[in-house]
């Protein structure tokens, strides 16, 4: 047990998928894992452990935003020994060629600040994905025929953004999409020598204003979960 996770030692697998939404953790575990059992309910942040093709996996909510993800990722890594951490979540598209329902696999995650900014101070650390996981996810997405983009994303501290000028510069510099968690996950993986990746479904688009209809969400999110699971156990 840790401050925020009630799981017993050994109840968390070395491979952890991290959706922001705890109910999506429940849905993904019930849909894609065998013998999934609930291992955490503290503060309603649900976590489940089961197996995928015989491999132990935990799917645990991270909450929204980097401060929340940082709490869970720190405890999963430092107290439960998580070795492979894959964020699965939604993002806003920031390029014309990126369409709603497409998948983005994040090579890097830019940010204005993260919970790790206090360590880096004036240094501009570049948080990046684990290359083995990234290339395995690209192969898994290709095998599924999912429209996929690979490149940089932006981890924002705010959903209701008051800086359209900043979004413009991000788009101009090729950033594919915006979400609120990946940069801190990549920072923590670098700090503790773990593997991390973010696989994201484009749920809305900043330029076109298009949003994924709720009835399409399940299928699109399902593709993303399978890509993450296949990538985790490819090698
Ligand atoms: N901004 C930040 N996070 C998001 C968005 C967005 O537009 N869409 C999905 N997650």
PDB file of N, CA, C and O in Angstrom, residues 9-74:
ATOM      1  N   UNK A   9       1.475  -5.567  -2.181  1.00  0.00           N
ATOM      2  CA  UNK A   9       2.719  -5.800  -2.925  1.00  0.00           C
ATOM      3  C   UNK A   9       2.520  -7.016  -3.834  1.00  0.00           C
ATOM      4  O   UNK A   9       1.935  -8.006  -3.405  1.00  0.00           O
ATOM      5  N   UNK A  10       2.953  -6.930  -5.084  1.00  0.00           N
ATOM      6  CA  UNK A  10       2.785  -8.051  -6.008  1.00  0.00           C
ATOM      7  C   UNK A  10       1.492  -8.002  -6.804  1.00  0.00           C
ATOM      8  O   UNK A  10       1.321  -8.760  -7.755  1.00  0.00           O
ATOM      9  N   UNK A  11       0.586  -7.092  -6.436  1.00  0.00           N
ATOM     10  CA  UNK A  11      -0.679  -6.978  -7.172  1.00  0.00           C
ATOM     11  C   UNK A  11      -0.568  -6.122  -8.435  1.00  0.00           C
ATOM     12  O   UNK A  11      -1.513  -6.050  -9.212  1.00  0.00           O
ATOM     13  N   UNK A  12       0.549  -5.418  -8.571  1.00  0.00           N
ATOM     14  CA  UNK A  12       0.744  -4.557  -9.739  1.00  0.00           C
ATOM     15  C   UNK A  12       1.750  -5.235 -10.669  1.00  0.00           C
ATOM     16  O   UNK A  12       2.817  -5.656 -10.229  1.00  0.00           O
ATOM     17  N   UNK A  13       1.395  -5.334 -11.962  1.00  0.00           N
ATOM     18  CA  UNK A  13       2.293  -5.973 -12.932  1.00  0.00           C
ATOM     19  C   UNK A  13       3.438  -5.031 -13.309  1.00  0.00           C
ATOM     20  O   UNK A  13       3.352  -3.822 -13.077  1.00  0.00           O
ATOM     21  N   UNK A  14       4.482  -5.599 -13.927  1.00  0.00           N
ATOM     22  CA  UNK A  14       5.602  -4.759 -14.371  1.00  0.00           C
ATOM     23  C   UNK A  14       5.195  -3.873 -15.543  1.00  0.00           C
ATOM     24  O   UNK A  14       5.825  -2.855 -15.811  1.00  0.00           O
ATOM     25  N   UNK A  15       4.158  -4.279 -16.271  1.00  0.00           N
ATOM     26  CA  UNK A  15       3.653  -3.483 -17.400  1.00  0.00           C
ATOM     27  C   UNK A  15       2.355  -2.813 -16.977  1.00  0.00           C
ATOM     28  O   UNK A  15       1.409  -3.490 -16.555  1.00  0.00           O
ATOM     29  N   UNK A  16       2.325  -1.487 -17.078  1.00  0.00           N
ATOM     30  CA  UNK A  16       1.147  -0.722 -16.631  1.00  0.00           C
ATOM     31  C   UNK A  16       0.673   0.202 -17.751  1.00  0.00           C
ATOM     32  O   UNK A  16       1.454   0.982 -18.291  1.00  0.00           O
ATOM     33  N   UNK A  17      -0.610   0.091 -18.091  1.00  0.00           N
ATOM     34  CA  UNK A  17      -1.237   1.042 -19.008  1.00  0.00           C
ATOM     35  C   UNK A  17      -1.939   2.101 -18.167  1.00  0.00           C
ATOM     36  O   UNK A  17      -2.602   1.768 -17.171  1.00  0.00           O
ATOM     37  N   UNK A  18      -1.805   3.361 -18.589  1.00  0.00           N
ATOM     38  CA  UNK A  18      -2.319   4.469 -17.787  1.00  0.00           C
ATOM     39  C   UNK A  18      -3.302   5.327 -18.586  1.00  0.00           C
ATOM     40  O   UNK A  18      -2.882   6.298 -19.233  1.00  0.00           O
ATOM     41  N   UNK A  19      -4.596   5.014 -18.541  1.00  0.00           N
ATOM     42  CA  UNK A  19      -5.575   5.960 -19.090  1.00  0.00           C
ATOM     43  C   UNK A  19      -5.846   7.045 -18.050  1.00  0.00           C
ATOM     44  O   UNK A  19      -5.692   6.800 -16.850  1.00  0.00           O
ATOM     45  N   UNK A  20      -6.244   8.237 -18.498  1.00  0.00           N
ATOM     46  CA  UNK A  20      -6.563   9.294 -17.538  1.00  0.00           C
ATOM     47  C   UNK A  20      -7.788   8.944 -16.711  1.00  0.00           C
ATOM     48  O   UNK A  20      -7.835   9.167 -15.502  1.00  0.00           O
ATOM     49  N   UNK A  21      -8.774   8.350 -17.373  1.00  0.00           N
ATOM     50  CA  UNK A  21     -10.095   8.118 -16.785  1.00  0.00           C
ATOM     51  C   UNK A  21     -10.149   6.745 -16.097  1.00  0.00           C
ATOM     52  O   UNK A  21      -9.949   5.714 -16.744  1.00  0.00           O
ATOM     53  N   UNK A  22     -10.436   6.698 -14.788  1.00  0.00           N
ATOM     54  CA  UNK A  22     -10.490   5.407 -14.095  1.00  0.00           C
ATOM     55  C   UNK A  22     -11.555   4.461 -14.665  1.00  0.00           C
ATOM     56  O   UNK A  22     -11.372   3.247 -14.641  1.00  0.00           O
ATOM     57  N   UNK A  23     -12.657   5.017 -15.187  1.00  0.00           N
ATOM     58  CA  UNK A  23     -13.687   4.151 -15.773  1.00  0.00           C
ATOM     59  C   UNK A  23     -13.234   3.573 -17.109  1.00  0.00           C
ATOM     60  O   UNK A  23     -13.672   2.505 -17.517  1.00  0.00           O
ATOM     61  N   UNK A  24     -12.341   4.303 -17.779  1.00  0.00           N
ATOM     62  CA  UNK A  24     -11.780   3.718 -18.993  1.00  0.00           C
ATOM     63  C   UNK A  24     -10.805   2.591 -18.625  1.00  0.00           C
ATOM     64  O   UNK A  24     -10.676   1.613 -19.371  1.00  0.00           O
ATOM     65  N   UNK A  25     -10.142   2.705 -17.486  1.00  0.00           N
ATOM     66  CA  UNK A  25      -9.280   1.614 -17.010  1.00  0.00           C
ATOM     67  C   UNK A  25     -10.126   0.358 -16.793  1.00  0.00           C
ATOM     68  O   UNK A  25      -9.752  -0.749 -17.187  1.00  0.00           O
ATOM     69  N   UNK A  26     -11.299   0.545 -16.195  1.00  0.00           N
ATOM     70  CA  UNK A  26     -12.199  -0.581 -15.923  1.00  0.00           C
ATOM     71  C   UNK A  26     -12.669  -1.196 -17.245  1.00  0.00           C
ATOM     72  O   UNK A  26     -12.621  -2.414 -17.435  1.00  0.00           O
ATOM     73  N   UNK A  27     -13.108  -0.339 -18.158  1.00  0.00           N
ATOM     74  CA  UNK A  27     -13.598  -0.821 -19.457  1.00  0.00           C
ATOM     75  C   UNK A  27     -12.491  -1.579 -20.214  1.00  0.00           C
ATOM     76  O   UNK A  27     -12.719  -2.672 -20.739  1.00  0.00           O
ATOM     77  N   UNK A  28     -11.294  -0.996 -20.247  1.00  0.00           N
ATOM     78  CA  UNK A  28     -10.193  -1.624 -21.000  1.00  0.00           C
ATOM     79  C   UNK A  28      -9.811  -2.958 -20.360  1.00  0.00           C
ATOM     80  O   UNK A  28      -9.564  -3.951 -21.064  1.00  0.00           O
ATOM     81  N   UNK A  29      -9.773  -3.015 -19.029  1.00  0.00           N
ATOM     82  CA  UNK A  29      -9.405  -4.264 -18.349  1.00  0.00           C
ATOM     83  C   UNK A  29     -10.455  -5.339 -18.611  1.00  0.00           C
ATOM     84  O   UNK A  29     -10.116  -6.497 -18.902  1.00  0.00           O
ATOM     85  N   UNK A  30     -11.735  -4.952 -18.537  1.00  0.00           N
ATOM     86  CA  UNK A  30     -12.816  -5.944 -18.755  1.00  0.00           C
ATOM     87  C   UNK A  30     -12.878  -6.390 -20.210  1.00  0.00           C
ATOM     88  O   UNK A  30     -13.273  -7.510 -20.518  1.00  0.00           O
ATOM     89  N   UNK A  31     -12.468  -5.507 -21.127  1.00  0.00           N
ATOM     90  CA  UNK A  31     -12.575  -5.808 -22.558  1.00  0.00           C
ATOM     91  C   UNK A  31     -11.362  -6.577 -23.089  1.00  0.00           C
ATOM     92  O   UNK A  31     -11.504  -7.454 -23.926  1.00  0.00           O
ATOM     93  N   UNK A  32     -10.164  -6.231 -22.599  1.00  0.00           N
ATOM     94  CA  UNK A  32      -8.957  -6.769 -23.236  1.00  0.00           C
ATOM     95  C   UNK A  32      -8.128  -7.715 -22.362  1.00  0.00           C
ATOM     96  O   UNK A  32      -7.243  -8.394 -22.863  1.00  0.00           O
ATOM     97  N   UNK A  33      -8.382  -7.739 -21.057  1.00  0.00           N
ATOM     98  CA  UNK A  33      -7.561  -8.621 -20.201  1.00  0.00           C
ATOM     99  C   UNK A  33      -8.341  -9.866 -19.805  1.00  0.00           C
ATOM    100  O   UNK A  33      -9.574  -9.852 -19.744  1.00  0.00           O
ATOM    101  N   UNK A  34      -7.612 -10.924 -19.520  1.00  0.00           N
ATOM    102  CA  UNK A  34      -8.229 -12.113 -18.932  1.00  0.00           C
ATOM    103  C   UNK A  34      -8.061 -12.027 -17.412  1.00  0.00           C
ATOM    104  O   UNK A  34      -7.040 -11.545 -16.923  1.00  0.00           O
ATOM    105  N   UNK A  35      -9.064 -12.529 -16.712  1.00  0.00           N
ATOM    106  CA  UNK A  35      -9.029 -12.634 -15.239  1.00  0.00           C
ATOM    107  C   UNK A  35      -8.672 -11.312 -14.558  1.00  0.00           C
ATOM    108  O   UNK A  35      -7.889 -11.297 -13.594  1.00  0.00           O
ATOM    109  N   UNK A  36      -9.246 -10.208 -15.064  1.00  0.00           N
ATOM    110  CA  UNK A  36      -8.927  -8.897 -14.475  1.00  0.00           C
ATOM    111  C   UNK A  36      -9.550  -8.778 -13.090  1.00  0.00           C
ATOM    112  O   UNK A  36     -10.720  -9.103 -12.896  1.00  0.00           O
ATOM    113  N   UNK A  37      -8.742  -8.343 -12.122  1.00  0.00           N
ATOM    114  CA  UNK A  37      -9.307  -8.073 -10.788  1.00  0.00           C
ATOM    115  C   UNK A  37      -8.923  -6.669 -10.347  1.00  0.00           C
ATOM    116  O   UNK A  37      -7.840  -6.161 -10.690  1.00  0.00           O
ATOM    117  N   UNK A  38      -9.839  -6.050  -9.614  1.00  0.00           N
ATOM    118  CA  UNK A  38      -9.621  -4.672  -9.159  1.00  0.00           C
ATOM    119  C   UNK A  38      -8.567  -4.688  -8.050  1.00  0.00           C
ATOM    120  O   UNK A  38      -8.708  -5.422  -7.070  1.00  0.00           O
ATOM    121  N   UNK A  39      -7.501  -3.874  -8.225  1.00  0.00           N
ATOM    122  CA  UNK A  39      -6.432  -3.851  -7.217  1.00  0.00           C
ATOM    123  C   UNK A  39      -6.342  -2.513  -6.498  1.00  0.00           C
ATOM    124  O   UNK A  39      -5.613  -2.378  -5.516  1.00  0.00           O
ATOM    125  N   UNK A  40      -7.046  -1.507  -7.000  1.00  0.00           N
ATOM    126  CA  UNK A  40      -7.046  -0.210  -6.317  1.00  0.00           C
ATOM    127  C   UNK A  40      -8.370   0.522  -6.501  1.00  0.00           C
ATOM    128  O   UNK A  40      -8.931   0.528  -7.604  1.00  0.00           O
ATOM    129  N   UNK A  41      -8.833   1.107  -5.410  1.00  0.00           N
ATOM    130  CA  UNK A  41     -10.047   1.927  -5.464  1.00  0.00           C
ATOM    131  C   UNK A  41      -9.867   3.225  -4.681  1.00  0.00           C
ATOM    132  O   UNK A  41     -10.823   3.981  -4.536  1.00  0.00           O
ATOM    133  N   UNK A  42      -8.673   3.470  -4.167  1.00  0.00           N
ATOM    134  CA  UNK A  42      -8.457   4.661  -3.332  1.00  0.00           C
ATOM    135  C   UNK A  42      -8.796   5.914  -4.140  1.00  0.00           C
ATOM    136  O   UNK A  42      -8.316   6.091  -5.263  1.00  0.00           O
ATOM    137  N   UNK A  43      -9.625   6.798  -3.574  1.00  0.00           N
ATOM    138  CA  UNK A  43     -10.081   8.029  -4.237  1.00  0.00           C
ATOM    139  C   UNK A  43     -10.798   7.760  -5.555  1.00  0.00           C
ATOM    140  O   UNK A  43     -10.852   8.623  -6.434  1.00  0.00           O
ATOM    141  N   UNK A  44     -11.280   6.540  -5.746  1.00  0.00           N
ATOM    142  CA  UNK A  44     -11.971   6.215  -6.993  1.00  0.00           C
ATOM    143  C   UNK A  44     -11.044   6.069  -8.182  1.00  0.00           C
ATOM    144  O   UNK A  44     -11.506   5.956  -9.325  1.00  0.00           O
ATOM    145  N   UNK A  45      -9.727   6.057  -7.942  1.00  0.00           N
ATOM    146  CA  UNK A  45      -8.778   5.910  -9.051  1.00  0.00           C
ATOM    147  C   UNK A  45      -8.543   4.413  -9.276  1.00  0.00           C
ATOM    148  O   UNK A  45      -7.630   3.810  -8.722  1.00  0.00           O
ATOM    149  N   UNK A  46      -9.406   3.836 -10.090  1.00  0.00           N
ATOM    150  CA  UNK A  46      -9.451   2.378 -10.231  1.00  0.00           C
ATOM    151  C   UNK A  46      -8.232   1.823 -10.955  1.00  0.00           C
ATOM    152  O   UNK A  46      -7.749   2.395 -11.933  1.00  0.00           O
ATOM    153  N   UNK A  47      -7.745   0.675 -10.454  1.00  0.00           N
ATOM    154  CA  UNK A  47      -6.673  -0.065 -11.115  1.00  0.00           C
ATOM    155  C   UNK A  47      -7.042  -1.542 -11.172  1.00  0.00           C
ATOM    156  O   UNK A  47      -7.684  -2.059 -10.237  1.00  0.00           O
ATOM    157  N   UNK A  48      -6.690  -2.198 -12.268  1.00  0.00           N
ATOM    158  CA  UNK A  48      -7.036  -3.615 -12.481  1.00  0.00           C
ATOM    159  C   UNK A  48      -5.794  -4.354 -12.950  1.00  0.00           C
ATOM    160  O   UNK A  48      -5.016  -3.833 -13.754  1.00  0.00           O
ATOM    161  N   UNK A  49      -5.630  -5.582 -12.492  1.00  0.00           N
ATOM    162  CA  UNK A  49      -4.533  -6.421 -12.979  1.00  0.00           C
ATOM    163  C   UNK A  49      -5.120  -7.715 -13.535  1.00  0.00           C
ATOM    164  O   UNK A  49      -6.005  -8.325 -12.926  1.00  0.00           O
ATOM    165  N   UNK A  50      -4.633  -8.092 -14.721  1.00  0.00           N
ATOM    166  CA  UNK A  50      -5.053  -9.334 -15.363  1.00  0.00           C
ATOM    167  C   UNK A  50      -3.929  -9.781 -16.287  1.00  0.00           C
ATOM    168  O   UNK A  50      -2.761  -9.415 -16.069  1.00  0.00           O
ATOM    169  N   UNK A  51      -4.297 -10.535 -17.322  1.00  0.00           N
ATOM    170  CA  UNK A  51      -3.264 -10.946 -18.288  1.00  0.00           C
ATOM    171  C   UNK A  51      -3.716 -10.634 -19.702  1.00  0.00           C
ATOM    172  O   UNK A  51      -4.920 -10.584 -20.002  1.00  0.00           O
ATOM    173  N   UNK A  52      -2.731 -10.406 -20.572  1.00  0.00           N
ATOM    174  CA  UNK A  52      -2.981 -10.213 -22.005  1.00  0.00           C
ATOM    175  C   UNK A  52      -2.085 -11.215 -22.741  1.00  0.00           C
ATOM    176  O   UNK A  52      -0.864 -11.155 -22.623  1.00  0.00           O
ATOM    177  N   UNK A  53      -2.696 -12.151 -23.452  1.00  0.00           N
ATOM    178  CA  UNK A  53      -1.949 -13.221 -24.131  1.00  0.00           C
ATOM    179  C   UNK A  53      -0.974 -13.879 -23.150  1.00  0.00           C
ATOM    180  O   UNK A  53       0.188 -14.144 -23.465  1.00  0.00           O
ATOM    181  N   UNK A  54      -1.425 -14.055 -21.925  1.00  0.00           N
ATOM    182  CA  UNK A  54      -0.613 -14.745 -20.909  1.00  0.00           C
ATOM    183  C   UNK A  54       0.337 -13.845 -20.138  1.00  0.00           C
ATOM    184  O   UNK A  54       0.966 -14.290 -19.184  1.00  0.00           O
ATOM    185  N   UNK A  55       0.445 -12.568 -20.529  1.00  0.00           N
ATOM    186  CA  UNK A  55       1.381 -11.658 -19.859  1.00  0.00           C
ATOM    187  C   UNK A  55       0.646 -10.800 -18.818  1.00  0.00           C
ATOM    188  O   UNK A  55      -0.383 -10.196 -19.136  1.00  0.00           O
ATOM    189  N   UNK A  56       1.188 -10.700 -17.597  1.00  0.00           N
ATOM    190  CA  UNK A  56       0.543  -9.859 -16.576  1.00  0.00           C
ATOM    191  C   UNK A  56       0.557  -8.365 -16.966  1.00  0.00           C
ATOM    192  O   UNK A  56       1.584  -7.863 -17.443  1.00  0.00           O
ATOM    193  N   UNK A  57      -0.574  -7.713 -16.790  1.00  0.00           N
ATOM    194  CA  UNK A  57      -0.714  -6.283 -17.113  1.00  0.00           C
ATOM    195  C   UNK A  57      -1.591  -5.631 -16.039  1.00  0.00           C
ATOM    196  O   UNK A  57      -2.586  -6.218 -15.616  1.00  0.00           O
ATOM    197  N   UNK A  58      -1.226  -4.405 -15.665  1.00  0.00           N
ATOM    198  CA  UNK A  58      -2.110  -3.577 -14.843  1.00  0.00           C
ATOM    199  C   UNK A  58      -2.610  -2.415 -15.691  1.00  0.00           C
ATOM    200  O   UNK A  58      -1.835  -1.824 -16.450  1.00  0.00           O
ATOM    201  N   UNK A  59      -3.899  -2.112 -15.592  1.00  0.00           N
ATOM    202  CA  UNK A  59      -4.441  -0.901 -16.234  1.00  0.00           C
ATOM    203  C   UNK A  59      -4.963  -0.027 -15.103  1.00  0.00           C
ATOM    204  O   UNK A  59      -5.868  -0.440 -14.360  1.00  0.00           O
ATOM    205  N   UNK A  60      -4.349   1.148 -14.942  1.00  0.00           N
ATOM    206  CA  UNK A  60      -4.598   1.987 -13.769  1.00  0.00           C
ATOM    207  C   UNK A  60      -4.863   3.425 -14.205  1.00  0.00           C
ATOM    208  O   UNK A  60      -4.113   3.973 -15.019  1.00  0.00           O
ATOM    209  N   UNK A  61      -5.890   4.061 -13.670  1.00  0.00           N
ATOM    210  CA  UNK A  61      -6.157   5.463 -13.987  1.00  0.00           C
ATOM    211  C   UNK A  61      -5.022   6.358 -13.508  1.00  0.00           C
ATOM    212  O   UNK A  61      -4.388   6.075 -12.489  1.00  0.00           O
ATOM    213  N   UNK A  62      -4.782   7.435 -14.277  1.00  0.00           N
ATOM    214  CA  UNK A  62      -3.747   8.404 -13.865  1.00  0.00           C
ATOM    215  C   UNK A  62      -4.359   9.709 -13.404  1.00  0.00           C
ATOM    216  O   UNK A  62      -3.663  10.559 -12.842  1.00  0.00           O
ATOM    217  N   UNK A  63      -5.670   9.913 -13.672  1.00  0.00           N
ATOM    218  CA  UNK A  63      -6.260  11.233 -13.454  1.00  0.00           C
ATOM    219  C   UNK A  63      -5.837  12.170 -14.565  1.00  0.00           C
ATOM    220  O   UNK A  63      -5.076  11.797 -15.462  1.00  0.00           O
ATOM    221  N   UNK A  64      -6.362  13.402 -14.507  1.00  0.00           N
ATOM    222  CA  UNK A  64      -6.089  14.384 -15.560  1.00  0.00           C
ATOM    223  C   UNK A  64      -4.992  15.339 -15.140  1.00  0.00           C
ATOM    224  O   UNK A  64      -5.005  15.854 -14.022  1.00  0.00           O
ATOM    225  N   UNK A  65      -4.050  15.576 -16.034  1.00  0.00           N
ATOM    226  CA  UNK A  65      -2.996  16.545 -15.791  1.00  0.00           C
ATOM    227  C   UNK A  65      -1.754  15.905 -15.188  1.00  0.00           C
ATOM    228  O   UNK A  65      -1.805  14.839 -14.572  1.00  0.00           O
ATOM    229  N   UNK A  66      -0.625  16.589 -15.370  1.00  0.00           N
ATOM    230  CA  UNK A  66       0.660  16.029 -14.938  1.00  0.00           C
ATOM    231  C   UNK A  66       0.815  15.882 -13.428  1.00  0.00           C
ATOM    232  O   UNK A  66       1.405  14.895 -12.980  1.00  0.00           O
ATOM    233  N   UNK A  67       0.305  16.811 -12.592  1.00  0.00           N
ATOM    234  CA  UNK A  67       0.446  16.585 -11.142  1.00  0.00           C
ATOM    235  C   UNK A  67      -0.201  15.278 -10.694  1.00  0.00           C
ATOM    236  O   UNK A  67       0.353  14.546  -9.866  1.00  0.00           O
ATOM    237  N   UNK A  68      -1.379  14.952 -11.251  1.00  0.00           N
ATOM    238  CA  UNK A  68      -2.051  13.710 -10.870  1.00  0.00           C
ATOM    239  C   UNK A  68      -1.280  12.503 -11.404  1.00  0.00           C
ATOM    240  O   UNK A  68      -0.959  11.568 -10.664  1.00  0.00           O
ATOM    241  N   UNK A  69      -0.955  12.534 -12.691  1.00  0.00           N
ATOM    242  CA  UNK A  69      -0.204  11.395 -13.250  1.00  0.00           C
ATOM    243  C   UNK A  69       1.099  11.173 -12.485  1.00  0.00           C
ATOM    244  O   UNK A  69       1.500  10.034 -12.242  1.00  0.00           O
ATOM    245  N   UNK A  70       1.753  12.263 -12.108  1.00  0.00           N
ATOM    246  CA  UNK A  70       3.055  12.165 -11.430  1.00  0.00           C
ATOM    247  C   UNK A  70       2.947  11.386 -10.118  1.00  0.00           C
ATOM    248  O   UNK A  70       3.832  10.593  -9.782  1.00  0.00           O
ATOM    249  N   UNK A  71       1.858  11.592  -9.377  1.00  0.00           N
ATOM    250  CA  UNK A  71       1.655  10.862  -8.118  1.00  0.00           C
ATOM    251  C   UNK A  71       1.580   9.357  -8.395  1.00  0.00           C
ATOM    252  O   UNK A  71       2.297   8.543  -7.787  1.00  0.00           O
ATOM    253  N   UNK A  72       0.711   8.980  -9.332  1.00  0.00           N
ATOM    254  CA  UNK A  72       0.512   7.540  -9.591  1.00  0.00           C
ATOM    255  C   UNK A  72       1.755   6.910 -10.228  1.00  0.00           C
ATOM    256  O   UNK A  72       2.168   5.818  -9.836  1.00  0.00           O
ATOM    257  N   UNK A  73       2.376   7.598 -11.188  1.00  0.00           N
ATOM    258  CA  UNK A  73       3.544   7.012 -11.852  1.00  0.00           C
ATOM    259  C   UNK A  73       4.703   6.867 -10.861  1.00  0.00           C
ATOM    260  O   UNK A  73       5.404   5.853 -10.853  1.00  0.00           O
ATOM    261  N   UNK A  74       4.894   7.872  -9.991  1.00  0.00           N
ATOM    262  CA  UNK A  74       5.950   7.762  -8.982  1.00  0.00           C
ATOM    263  C   UNK A  74       5.743   6.545  -8.102  1.00  0.00           C
ATOM    264  O   UNK A  74       6.679   5.764  -7.856  1.00  0.00           O
TER     265      UNK A  74
END
